[in-house]
Short mmCIF file of C-alpha atoms in Angstrom, two decimals:
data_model
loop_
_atom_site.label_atom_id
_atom_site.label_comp_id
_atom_site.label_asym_id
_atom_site.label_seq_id
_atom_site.Cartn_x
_atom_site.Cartn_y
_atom_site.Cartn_z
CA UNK L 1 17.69 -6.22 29.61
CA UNK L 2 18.15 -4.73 26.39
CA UNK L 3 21.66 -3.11 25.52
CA UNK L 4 22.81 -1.70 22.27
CA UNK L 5 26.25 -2.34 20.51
CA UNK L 6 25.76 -0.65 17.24
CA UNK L 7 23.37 2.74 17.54
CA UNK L 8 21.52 3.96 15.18
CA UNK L 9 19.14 7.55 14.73
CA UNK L 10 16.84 7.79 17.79
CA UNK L 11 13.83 7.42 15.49
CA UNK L 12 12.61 6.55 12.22
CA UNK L 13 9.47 8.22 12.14
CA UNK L 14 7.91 10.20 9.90
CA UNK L 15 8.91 13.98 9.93
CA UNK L 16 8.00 16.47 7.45
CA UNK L 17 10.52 19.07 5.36
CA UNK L 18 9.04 22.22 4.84
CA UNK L 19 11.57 23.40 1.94
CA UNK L 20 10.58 20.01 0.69
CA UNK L 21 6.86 20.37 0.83
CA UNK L 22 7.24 24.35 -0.20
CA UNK L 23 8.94 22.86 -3.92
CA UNK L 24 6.48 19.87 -4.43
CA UNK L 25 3.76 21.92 -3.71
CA UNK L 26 4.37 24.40 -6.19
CA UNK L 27 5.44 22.00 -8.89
CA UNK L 28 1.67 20.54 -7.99
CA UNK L 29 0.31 24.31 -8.34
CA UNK L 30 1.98 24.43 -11.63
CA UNK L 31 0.57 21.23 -13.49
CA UNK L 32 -2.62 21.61 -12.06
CA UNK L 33 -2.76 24.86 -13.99
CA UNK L 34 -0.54 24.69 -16.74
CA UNK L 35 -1.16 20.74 -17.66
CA UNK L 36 0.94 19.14 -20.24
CA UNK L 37 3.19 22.29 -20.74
CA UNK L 38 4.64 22.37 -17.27
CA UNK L 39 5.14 18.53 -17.47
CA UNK L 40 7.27 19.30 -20.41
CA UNK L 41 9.26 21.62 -18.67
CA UNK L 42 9.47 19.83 -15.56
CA UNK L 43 10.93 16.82 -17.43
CA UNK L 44 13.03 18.70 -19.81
CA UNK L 45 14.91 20.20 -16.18
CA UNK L 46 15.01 17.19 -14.04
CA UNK L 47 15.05 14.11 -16.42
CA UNK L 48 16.37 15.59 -19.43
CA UNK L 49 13.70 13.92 -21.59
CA UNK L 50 11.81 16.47 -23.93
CA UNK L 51 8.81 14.89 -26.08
CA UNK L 52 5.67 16.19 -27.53
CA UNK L 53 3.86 13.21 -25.95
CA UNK L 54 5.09 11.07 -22.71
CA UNK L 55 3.01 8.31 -23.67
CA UNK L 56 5.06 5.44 -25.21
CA UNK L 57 3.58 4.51 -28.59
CA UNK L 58 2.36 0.72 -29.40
CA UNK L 59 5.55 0.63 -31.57
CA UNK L 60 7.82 2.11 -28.27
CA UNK L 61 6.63 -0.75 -26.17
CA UNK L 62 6.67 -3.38 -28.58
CA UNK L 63 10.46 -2.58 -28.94
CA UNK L 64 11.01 -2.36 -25.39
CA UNK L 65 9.60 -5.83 -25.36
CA UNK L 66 10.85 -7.28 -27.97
CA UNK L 67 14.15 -6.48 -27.01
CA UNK L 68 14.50 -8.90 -23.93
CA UNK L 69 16.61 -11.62 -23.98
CA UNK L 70 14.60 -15.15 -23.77
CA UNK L 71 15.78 -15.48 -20.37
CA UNK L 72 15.24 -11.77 -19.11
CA UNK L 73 11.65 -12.38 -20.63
CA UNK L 74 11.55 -15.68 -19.15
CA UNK L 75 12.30 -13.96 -15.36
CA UNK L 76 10.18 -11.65 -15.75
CA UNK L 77 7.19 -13.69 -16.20
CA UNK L 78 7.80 -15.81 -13.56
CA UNK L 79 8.14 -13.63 -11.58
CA UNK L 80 4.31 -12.04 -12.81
CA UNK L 81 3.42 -15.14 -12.33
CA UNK L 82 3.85 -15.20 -8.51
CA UNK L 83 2.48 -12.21 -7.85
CA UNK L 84 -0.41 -12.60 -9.77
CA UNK L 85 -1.32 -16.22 -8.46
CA UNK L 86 -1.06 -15.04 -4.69
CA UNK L 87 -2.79 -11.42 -5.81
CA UNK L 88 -5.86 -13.80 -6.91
CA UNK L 89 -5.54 -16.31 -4.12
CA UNK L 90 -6.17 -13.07 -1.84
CA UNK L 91 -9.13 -11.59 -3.97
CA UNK L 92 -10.96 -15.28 -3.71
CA UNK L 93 -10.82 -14.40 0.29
CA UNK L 94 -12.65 -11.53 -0.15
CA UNK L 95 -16.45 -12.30 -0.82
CA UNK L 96 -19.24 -10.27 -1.42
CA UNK L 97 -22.14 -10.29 1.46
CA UNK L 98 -25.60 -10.30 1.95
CA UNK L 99 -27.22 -10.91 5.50
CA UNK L 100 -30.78 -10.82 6.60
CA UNK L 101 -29.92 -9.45 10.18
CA UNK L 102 -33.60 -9.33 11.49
CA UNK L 103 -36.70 -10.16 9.58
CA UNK L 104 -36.94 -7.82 6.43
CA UNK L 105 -34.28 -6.24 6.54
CA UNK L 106 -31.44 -7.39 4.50
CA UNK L 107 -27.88 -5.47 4.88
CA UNK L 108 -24.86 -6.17 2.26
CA UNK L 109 -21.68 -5.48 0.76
CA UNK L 110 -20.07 -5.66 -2.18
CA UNK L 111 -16.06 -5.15 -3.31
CA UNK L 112 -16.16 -2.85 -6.18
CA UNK L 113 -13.02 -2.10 -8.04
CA UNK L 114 -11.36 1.25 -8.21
CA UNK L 115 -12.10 2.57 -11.88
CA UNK L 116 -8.79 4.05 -12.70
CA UNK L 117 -5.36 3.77 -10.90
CA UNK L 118 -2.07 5.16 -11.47
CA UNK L 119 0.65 3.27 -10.70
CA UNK L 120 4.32 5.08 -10.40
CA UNK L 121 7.47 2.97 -10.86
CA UNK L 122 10.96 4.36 -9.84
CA UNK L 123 13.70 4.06 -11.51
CA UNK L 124 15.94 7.10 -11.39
CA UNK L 125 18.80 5.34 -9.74
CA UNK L 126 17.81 1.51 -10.47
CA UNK L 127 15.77 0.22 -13.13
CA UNK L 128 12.83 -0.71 -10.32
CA UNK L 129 10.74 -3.13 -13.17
CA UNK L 130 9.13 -5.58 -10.13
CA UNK L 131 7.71 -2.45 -8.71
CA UNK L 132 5.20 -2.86 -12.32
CA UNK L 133 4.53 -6.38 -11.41
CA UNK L 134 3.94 -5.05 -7.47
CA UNK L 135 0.97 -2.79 -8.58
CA UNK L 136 0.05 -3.02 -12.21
CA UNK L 137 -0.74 -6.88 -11.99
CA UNK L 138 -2.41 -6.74 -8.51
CA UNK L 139 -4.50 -3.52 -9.80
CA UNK L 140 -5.41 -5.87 -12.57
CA UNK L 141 -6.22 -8.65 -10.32
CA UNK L 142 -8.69 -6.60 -8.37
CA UNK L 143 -10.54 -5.96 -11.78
CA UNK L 144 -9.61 -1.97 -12.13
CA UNK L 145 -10.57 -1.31 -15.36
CA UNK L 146 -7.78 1.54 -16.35
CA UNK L 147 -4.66 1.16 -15.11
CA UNK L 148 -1.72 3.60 -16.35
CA UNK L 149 2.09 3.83 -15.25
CA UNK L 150 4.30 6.77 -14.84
CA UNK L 151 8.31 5.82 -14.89
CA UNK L 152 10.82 7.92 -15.36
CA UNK L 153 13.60 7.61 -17.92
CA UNK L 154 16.57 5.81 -17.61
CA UNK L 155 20.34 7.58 -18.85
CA UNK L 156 17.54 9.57 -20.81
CA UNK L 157 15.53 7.44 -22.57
CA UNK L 158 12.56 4.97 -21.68
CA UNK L 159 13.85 2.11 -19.49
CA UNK L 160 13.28 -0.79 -21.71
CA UNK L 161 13.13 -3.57 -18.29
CA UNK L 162 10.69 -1.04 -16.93
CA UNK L 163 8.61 -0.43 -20.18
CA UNK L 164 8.34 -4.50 -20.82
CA UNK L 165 7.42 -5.29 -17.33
CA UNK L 166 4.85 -2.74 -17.41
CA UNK L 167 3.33 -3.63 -20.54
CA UNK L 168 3.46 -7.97 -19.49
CA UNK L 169 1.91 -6.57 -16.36
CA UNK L 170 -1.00 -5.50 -18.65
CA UNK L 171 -1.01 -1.83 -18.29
CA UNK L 172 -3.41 -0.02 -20.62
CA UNK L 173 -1.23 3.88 -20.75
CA UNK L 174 2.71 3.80 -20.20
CA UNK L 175 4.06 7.04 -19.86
CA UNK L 176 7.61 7.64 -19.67
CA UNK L 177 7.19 10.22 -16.71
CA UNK L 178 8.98 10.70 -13.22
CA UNK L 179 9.33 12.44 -10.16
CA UNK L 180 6.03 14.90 -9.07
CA UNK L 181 4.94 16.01 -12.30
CA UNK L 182 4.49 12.62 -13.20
CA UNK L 183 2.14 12.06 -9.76
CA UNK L 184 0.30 15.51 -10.36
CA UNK L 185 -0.21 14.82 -14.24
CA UNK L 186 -1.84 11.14 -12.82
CA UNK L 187 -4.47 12.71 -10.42
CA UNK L 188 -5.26 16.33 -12.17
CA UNK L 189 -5.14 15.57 -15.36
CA UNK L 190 -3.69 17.47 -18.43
CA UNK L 191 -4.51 18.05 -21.84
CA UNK L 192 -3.69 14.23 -22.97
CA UNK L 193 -3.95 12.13 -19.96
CA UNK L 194 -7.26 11.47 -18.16
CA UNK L 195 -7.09 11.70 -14.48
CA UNK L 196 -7.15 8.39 -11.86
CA UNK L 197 -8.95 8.20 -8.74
CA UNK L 198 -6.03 6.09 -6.89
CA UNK L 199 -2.55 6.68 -7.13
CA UNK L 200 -0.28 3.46 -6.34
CA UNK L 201 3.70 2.23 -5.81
CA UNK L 202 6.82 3.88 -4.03
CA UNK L 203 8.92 6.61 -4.98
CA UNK L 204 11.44 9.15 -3.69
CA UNK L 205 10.67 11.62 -0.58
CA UNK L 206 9.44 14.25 -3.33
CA UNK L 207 6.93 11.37 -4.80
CA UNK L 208 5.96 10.22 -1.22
CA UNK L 209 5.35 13.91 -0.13
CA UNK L 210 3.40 14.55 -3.63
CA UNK L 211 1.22 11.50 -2.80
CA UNK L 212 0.23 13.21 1.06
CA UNK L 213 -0.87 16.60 -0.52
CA UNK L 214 -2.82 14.47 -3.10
CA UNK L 215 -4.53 12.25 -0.66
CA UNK L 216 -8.03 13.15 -0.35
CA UNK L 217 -7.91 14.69 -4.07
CA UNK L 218 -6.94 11.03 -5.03
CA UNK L 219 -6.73 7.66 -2.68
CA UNK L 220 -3.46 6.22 -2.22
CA UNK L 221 -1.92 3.05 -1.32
CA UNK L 222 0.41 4.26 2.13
CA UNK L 223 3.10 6.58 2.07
CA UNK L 224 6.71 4.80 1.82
CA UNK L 225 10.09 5.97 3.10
CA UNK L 226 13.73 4.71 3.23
CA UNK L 227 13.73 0.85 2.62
CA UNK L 228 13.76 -0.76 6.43
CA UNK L 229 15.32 -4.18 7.70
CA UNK L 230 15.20 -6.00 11.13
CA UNK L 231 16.58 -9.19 11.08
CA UNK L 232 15.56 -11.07 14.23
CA UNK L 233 18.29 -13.64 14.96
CA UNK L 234 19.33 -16.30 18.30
CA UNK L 235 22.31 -18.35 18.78
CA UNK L 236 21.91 -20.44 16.02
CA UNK L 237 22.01 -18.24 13.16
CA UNK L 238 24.88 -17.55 10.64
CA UNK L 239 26.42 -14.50 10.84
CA UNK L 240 27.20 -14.77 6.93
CA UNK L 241 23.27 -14.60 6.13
CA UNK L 242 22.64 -12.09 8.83
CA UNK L 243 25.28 -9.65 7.68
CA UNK L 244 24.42 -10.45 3.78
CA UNK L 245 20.64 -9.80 4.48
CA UNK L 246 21.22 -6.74 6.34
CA UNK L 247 23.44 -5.10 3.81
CA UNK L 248 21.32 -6.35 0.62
CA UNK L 249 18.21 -3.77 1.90
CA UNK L 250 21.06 -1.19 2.85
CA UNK L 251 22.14 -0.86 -0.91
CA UNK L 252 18.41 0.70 -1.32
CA UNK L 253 19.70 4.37 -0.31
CA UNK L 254 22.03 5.93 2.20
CA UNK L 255 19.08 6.49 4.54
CA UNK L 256 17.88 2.79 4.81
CA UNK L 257 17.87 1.15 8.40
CA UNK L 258 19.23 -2.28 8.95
CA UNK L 259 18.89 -3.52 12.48
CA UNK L 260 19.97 -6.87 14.22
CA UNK L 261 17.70 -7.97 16.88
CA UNK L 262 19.57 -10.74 18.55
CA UNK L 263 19.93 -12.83 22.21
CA UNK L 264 23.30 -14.01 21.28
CA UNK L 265 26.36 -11.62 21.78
CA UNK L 266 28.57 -14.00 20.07
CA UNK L 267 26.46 -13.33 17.05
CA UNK L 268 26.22 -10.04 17.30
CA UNK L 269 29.85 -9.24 16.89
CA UNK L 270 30.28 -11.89 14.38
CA UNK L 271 27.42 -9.89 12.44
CA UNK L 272 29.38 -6.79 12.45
CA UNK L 273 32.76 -8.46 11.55
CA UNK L 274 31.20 -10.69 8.53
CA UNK L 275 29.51 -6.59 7.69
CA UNK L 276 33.27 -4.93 7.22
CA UNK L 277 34.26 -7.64 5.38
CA UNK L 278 31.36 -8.30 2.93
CA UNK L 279 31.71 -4.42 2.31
CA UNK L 280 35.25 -5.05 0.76
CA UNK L 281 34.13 -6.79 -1.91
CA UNK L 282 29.90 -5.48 -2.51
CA UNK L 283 29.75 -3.54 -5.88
CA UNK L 284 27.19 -1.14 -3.93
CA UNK L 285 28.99 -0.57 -0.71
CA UNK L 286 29.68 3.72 -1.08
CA UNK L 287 25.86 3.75 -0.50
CA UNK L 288 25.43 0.64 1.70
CA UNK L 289 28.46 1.57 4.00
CA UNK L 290 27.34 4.83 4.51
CA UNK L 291 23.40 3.05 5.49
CA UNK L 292 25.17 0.87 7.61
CA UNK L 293 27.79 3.49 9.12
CA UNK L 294 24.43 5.70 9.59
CA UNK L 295 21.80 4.13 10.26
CA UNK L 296 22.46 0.16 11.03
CA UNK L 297 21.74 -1.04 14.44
CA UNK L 298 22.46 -3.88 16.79
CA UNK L 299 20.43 -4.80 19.86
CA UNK L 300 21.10 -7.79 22.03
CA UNK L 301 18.21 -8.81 24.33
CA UNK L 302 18.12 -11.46 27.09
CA UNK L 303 15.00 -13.47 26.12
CA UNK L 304 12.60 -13.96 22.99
CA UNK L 305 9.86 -11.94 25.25
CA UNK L 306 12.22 -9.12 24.72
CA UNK L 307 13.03 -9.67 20.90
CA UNK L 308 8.77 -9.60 20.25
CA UNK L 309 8.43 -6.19 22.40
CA UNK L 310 11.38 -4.35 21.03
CA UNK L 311 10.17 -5.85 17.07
CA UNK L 312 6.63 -4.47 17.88
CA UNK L 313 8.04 -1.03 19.04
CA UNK L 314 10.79 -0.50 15.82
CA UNK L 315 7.59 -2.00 13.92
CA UNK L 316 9.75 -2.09 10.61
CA UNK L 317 8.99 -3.08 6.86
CA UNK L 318 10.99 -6.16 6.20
CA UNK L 319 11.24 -8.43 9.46
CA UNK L 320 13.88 -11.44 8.55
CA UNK L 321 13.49 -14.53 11.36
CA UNK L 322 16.35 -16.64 11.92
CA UNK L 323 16.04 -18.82 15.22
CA UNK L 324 15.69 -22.25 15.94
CA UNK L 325 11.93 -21.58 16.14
CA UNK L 326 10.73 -19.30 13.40
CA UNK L 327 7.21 -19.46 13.27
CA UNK L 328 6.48 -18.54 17.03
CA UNK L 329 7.65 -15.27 15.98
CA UNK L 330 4.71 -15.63 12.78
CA UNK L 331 2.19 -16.15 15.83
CA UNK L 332 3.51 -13.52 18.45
CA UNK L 333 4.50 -10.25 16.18
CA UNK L 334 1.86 -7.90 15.38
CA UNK L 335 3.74 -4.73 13.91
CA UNK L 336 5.40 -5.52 10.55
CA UNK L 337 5.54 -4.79 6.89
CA UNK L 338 6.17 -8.68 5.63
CA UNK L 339 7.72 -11.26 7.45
CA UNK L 340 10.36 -13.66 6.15
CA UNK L 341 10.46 -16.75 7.97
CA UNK L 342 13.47 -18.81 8.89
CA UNK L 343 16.69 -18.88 6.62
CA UNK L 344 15.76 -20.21 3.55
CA UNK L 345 13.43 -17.23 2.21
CA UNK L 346 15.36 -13.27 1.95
CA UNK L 347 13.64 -10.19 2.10
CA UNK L 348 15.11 -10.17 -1.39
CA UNK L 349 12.85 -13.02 -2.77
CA UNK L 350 9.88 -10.98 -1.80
CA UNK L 351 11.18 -7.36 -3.63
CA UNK L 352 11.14 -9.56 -6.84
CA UNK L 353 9.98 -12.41 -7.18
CA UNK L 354 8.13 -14.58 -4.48
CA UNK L 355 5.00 -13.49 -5.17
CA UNK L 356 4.30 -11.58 -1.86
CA UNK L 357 3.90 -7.22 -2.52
CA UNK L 358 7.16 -5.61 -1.61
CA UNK L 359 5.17 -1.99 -1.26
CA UNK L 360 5.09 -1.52 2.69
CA UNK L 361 4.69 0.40 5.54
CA UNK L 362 7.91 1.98 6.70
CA UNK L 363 8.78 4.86 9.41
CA UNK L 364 6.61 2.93 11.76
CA UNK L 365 3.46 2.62 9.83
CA UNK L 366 3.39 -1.09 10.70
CA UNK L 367 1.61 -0.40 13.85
CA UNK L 368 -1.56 0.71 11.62
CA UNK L 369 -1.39 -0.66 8.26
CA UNK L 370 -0.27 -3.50 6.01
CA UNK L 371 1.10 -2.85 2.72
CA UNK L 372 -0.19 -3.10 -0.77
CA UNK L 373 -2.59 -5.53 -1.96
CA UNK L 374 -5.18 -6.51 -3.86
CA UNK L 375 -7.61 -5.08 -1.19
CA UNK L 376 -5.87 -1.69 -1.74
CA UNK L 377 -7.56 -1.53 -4.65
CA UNK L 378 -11.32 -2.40 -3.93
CA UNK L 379 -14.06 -0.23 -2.34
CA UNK L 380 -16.03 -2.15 0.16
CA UNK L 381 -19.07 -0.65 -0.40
CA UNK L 382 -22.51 -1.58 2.12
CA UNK L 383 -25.77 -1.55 0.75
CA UNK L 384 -29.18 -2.53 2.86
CA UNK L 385 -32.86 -3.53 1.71
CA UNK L 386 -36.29 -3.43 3.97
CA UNK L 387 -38.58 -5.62 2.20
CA UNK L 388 -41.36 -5.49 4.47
CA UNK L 389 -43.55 -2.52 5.88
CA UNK L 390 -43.15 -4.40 9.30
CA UNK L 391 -39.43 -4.28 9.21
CA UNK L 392 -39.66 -0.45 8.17
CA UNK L 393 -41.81 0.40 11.33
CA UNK L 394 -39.68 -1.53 13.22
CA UNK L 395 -36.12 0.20 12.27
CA UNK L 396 -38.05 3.36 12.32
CA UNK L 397 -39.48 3.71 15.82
CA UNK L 398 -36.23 3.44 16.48
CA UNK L 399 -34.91 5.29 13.92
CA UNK L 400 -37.41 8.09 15.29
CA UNK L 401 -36.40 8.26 18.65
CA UNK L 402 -32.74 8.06 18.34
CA UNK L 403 -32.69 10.83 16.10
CA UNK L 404 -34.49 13.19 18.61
CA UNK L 405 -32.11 12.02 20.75
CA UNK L 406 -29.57 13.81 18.66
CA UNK L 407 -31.42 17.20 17.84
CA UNK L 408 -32.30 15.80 14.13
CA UNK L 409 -35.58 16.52 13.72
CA UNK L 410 -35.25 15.81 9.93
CA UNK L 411 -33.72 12.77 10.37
CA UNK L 412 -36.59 11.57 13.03
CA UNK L 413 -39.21 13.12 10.19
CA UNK L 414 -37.55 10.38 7.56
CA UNK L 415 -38.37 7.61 10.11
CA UNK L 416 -41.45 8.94 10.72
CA UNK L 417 -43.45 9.70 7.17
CA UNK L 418 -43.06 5.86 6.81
CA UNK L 419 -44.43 5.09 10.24
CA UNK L 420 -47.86 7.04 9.67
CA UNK L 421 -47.30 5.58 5.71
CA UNK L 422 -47.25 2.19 6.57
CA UNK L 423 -49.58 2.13 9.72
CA UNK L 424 -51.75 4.93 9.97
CA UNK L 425 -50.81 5.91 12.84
CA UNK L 426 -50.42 9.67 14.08
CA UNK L 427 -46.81 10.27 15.10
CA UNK L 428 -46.79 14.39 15.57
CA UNK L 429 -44.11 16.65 13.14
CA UNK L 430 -40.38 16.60 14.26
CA UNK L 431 -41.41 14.55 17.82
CA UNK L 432 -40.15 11.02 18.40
CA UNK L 433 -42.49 8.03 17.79
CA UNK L 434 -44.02 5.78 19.92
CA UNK L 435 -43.06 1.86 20.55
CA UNK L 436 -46.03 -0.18 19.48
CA UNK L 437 -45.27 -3.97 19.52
CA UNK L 438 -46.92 -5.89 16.90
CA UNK L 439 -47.57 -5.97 12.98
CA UNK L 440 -48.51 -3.41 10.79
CA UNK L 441 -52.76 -3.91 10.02
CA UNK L 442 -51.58 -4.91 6.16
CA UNK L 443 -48.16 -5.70 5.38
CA UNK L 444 -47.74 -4.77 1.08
CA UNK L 445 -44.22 -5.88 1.00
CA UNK L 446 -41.86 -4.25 -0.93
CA UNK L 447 -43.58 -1.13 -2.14
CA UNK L 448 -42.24 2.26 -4.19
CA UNK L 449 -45.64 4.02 -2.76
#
């Protein structure tokens, strides 16, 4: 049985704002058809930063850069480093194919990299720099040959932790942009910045909603909301870590869930205790208190068959595991955003550092999609051969009569110019051909004829 001594909103799912939509929609209108003039305005209002160009200079970045400490620098690319060894460890798993599947016919794939992505870091409220390592480096890791980053400016200038990660990550534009115009300058266009074809990396509910209208105009990676936590926890947990890993993704925003999942009631009200008092002393608690006050939750169940159904139904972003056996939740849990397992990793290592992408699903998206990775960023793209006449009779008897099948007499006509081409035979206009078993009388090959 599942009870509930800390309630939280009924559901995190995705709902829409249409006073929202109504003002990102029309600042979309306006640089669609105003360009680089209404993304000076639009900056000048909301982030107080007025230039004649948004694009950092060589001598902007270079400053940025250069003005690091050797640790910060240090972190920083260590922390590149992770991402970018497990970002190529997943490309090597993804392998081009080519298949003979019956004789003379040969089908195929191949993973092509998206030409030019955008990639949008936040950092209105927190310098966000490992959201640059999150999808600059694994862009660059799939091979995309432009990538560009929009970030808006920090207490009015360029972030300089934001600028240097971006340009380590190996960005080829930095633009010191935020908020919508900097998503609609990325996928229309404007005077001085070429469009992209993919648009990539979290943002506020105005930048998620700017990314929905733009899908289809533009691919995207997903569509992210409120930071999410479930920490799934039994008996033999400590309710120190559980209440310190709860309110570490509540700090994100007023409007982040933090759920314990546990079997232990005992825990469970230590959890909320070792919560109060933690709050005393975090430097962040006016906006985690409120998450927590709001929106944290805690669930007891009476068996581990329980704690898998109810994770799979909340389906959240950042699942923390802390039970005596941790990886039988890595085998039985389907509906997650990245899973952290046992005590000794921290949804925090993956936001910066471990290596893993910290841009996931939220609001439920779980249930259909993973988060951001290098495969975000590659077309698979099929391609097929017939090398044979043989094998082009063969695929198109069939081709023939399934298309009649259909009411596509065109279609069936395709199959069937090749049948009388390659055989001689009389197969009447627009009707389905004929099975014949056996060769063609001459077989040419591959032929252009």
């Amino acid at each position: 049985m599942i009870r509930r001594l800390k309630t939280g909103p009924a559901s995190q799912r995705a709902t829409r704002d249409p006073t929202l939509t109504s003002t990102v929609e029309g600042i979309l209108s306006d640089v669609e058809t105003r360009g680089d003039g209404a993304v000076r305005e639009l900056s000048a209002k909301f982030d107080g930063l007025d230039r004649e160009s948004y694009r950092l200079t060589q001598s902007e970045i270079d400053a940025c850069v250069n003005s690091l400490t050797s640790r910060q620098r240090d972190d920083i690319e260590f922390a590149q480093a992770q991402v970018r060894n497990f970002a190529e460890a997943q490309r090597s798993c993804l392998q081009d194919l080519e298949i003979e599947t019956l004789p003379g016919v040969v089908l195929g794939h191949r993973n092509i990299p998206i030409s030019n992505v955008g990639c949008y870091v936040p950092g209105g409220r927190y310098p966000m720099l490992a959201s640059a390592h999150m999808s600059v480096l694994t862009a660059k890791v799939a091979g995309c040959s432009r990538v560009i980053t929009c970030a808006p400016p920090f207490e009015g200038r360029p972030a300089p932790l934001i600028v240097a990660a971006q340009a380590l990550a190996g960005a080829d534009e930095i633009y010191c942009l935020g908020g919508v115009q900097a998503i609609a300058a990325m996928a229309f266009g404007t005077e001085t910045i070429d469009p992209v074809d993919m648009l990539a990396g979290p943002g506020n509910a105005y930048v998620a909603e700017a990314k929905r209208l733009l899908f289809g105009r533009v691919g995207i990676d997903l569509l992210a909301g409120p930071t999410e936590v479930l920490v799934i926890a039994d008996d033999s947990a400590d309710a120190e870590l559980c209440a310190t890993d709860l309110l570490g993704q509540a700090e994100h925003g007023v409007n982040s869930p933090a759920i314990l999942l546990t079997t232990s009631a005992t825990l469970a009200e230590a959890t909320a205790r070792e919560i109060e008092r933690l709050l005393e002393a975090l430097p962040t608690a006016p906006i985690a208190g409120k998450a927590w006050s709001e929106h944290g939750e805690i669930i007891i169940c009476d068996t581990t068959e329980e704690l898998v159904a109810e994770a799979d139904r909340i389906a959240c972003e950042h699942v923390q595991i802390m039970t005596r056996e941790p990886d039988d939740f890595l085998e039985r849990l389907s509906n997650y955003g990245s899973l952290f397992v046992g005590s000794r990793t921290t949804v925090a290592y993956g936001d910066k550092v471990i290596g893993t992408n910290h841009t996931l699903p939220t609001m439920g998206a779980a249930r259909y999609t993973g988060g951001l990775w290098v495969g975000k960023f590659l077309k698979t793209c099929t391609y097929q051969k017939v090398l044979t006449d043989n094998a082009s009779v063969k695929i198109g008897e069939y081709c023939s009569r399934l298309s009649m099948m259909e009411g596509f007499p065109g279609h069936a006509e395709q199959a069937n110019v090749r049948i009388r081409r390659f055989t001689g035979r009389e197969v009447g206009y627009a009707q389905p051909a004929s099975f014949e078993d056996g060769p063609v009388t001459e077989d040419r090959g591959d032929s252009n004829d």
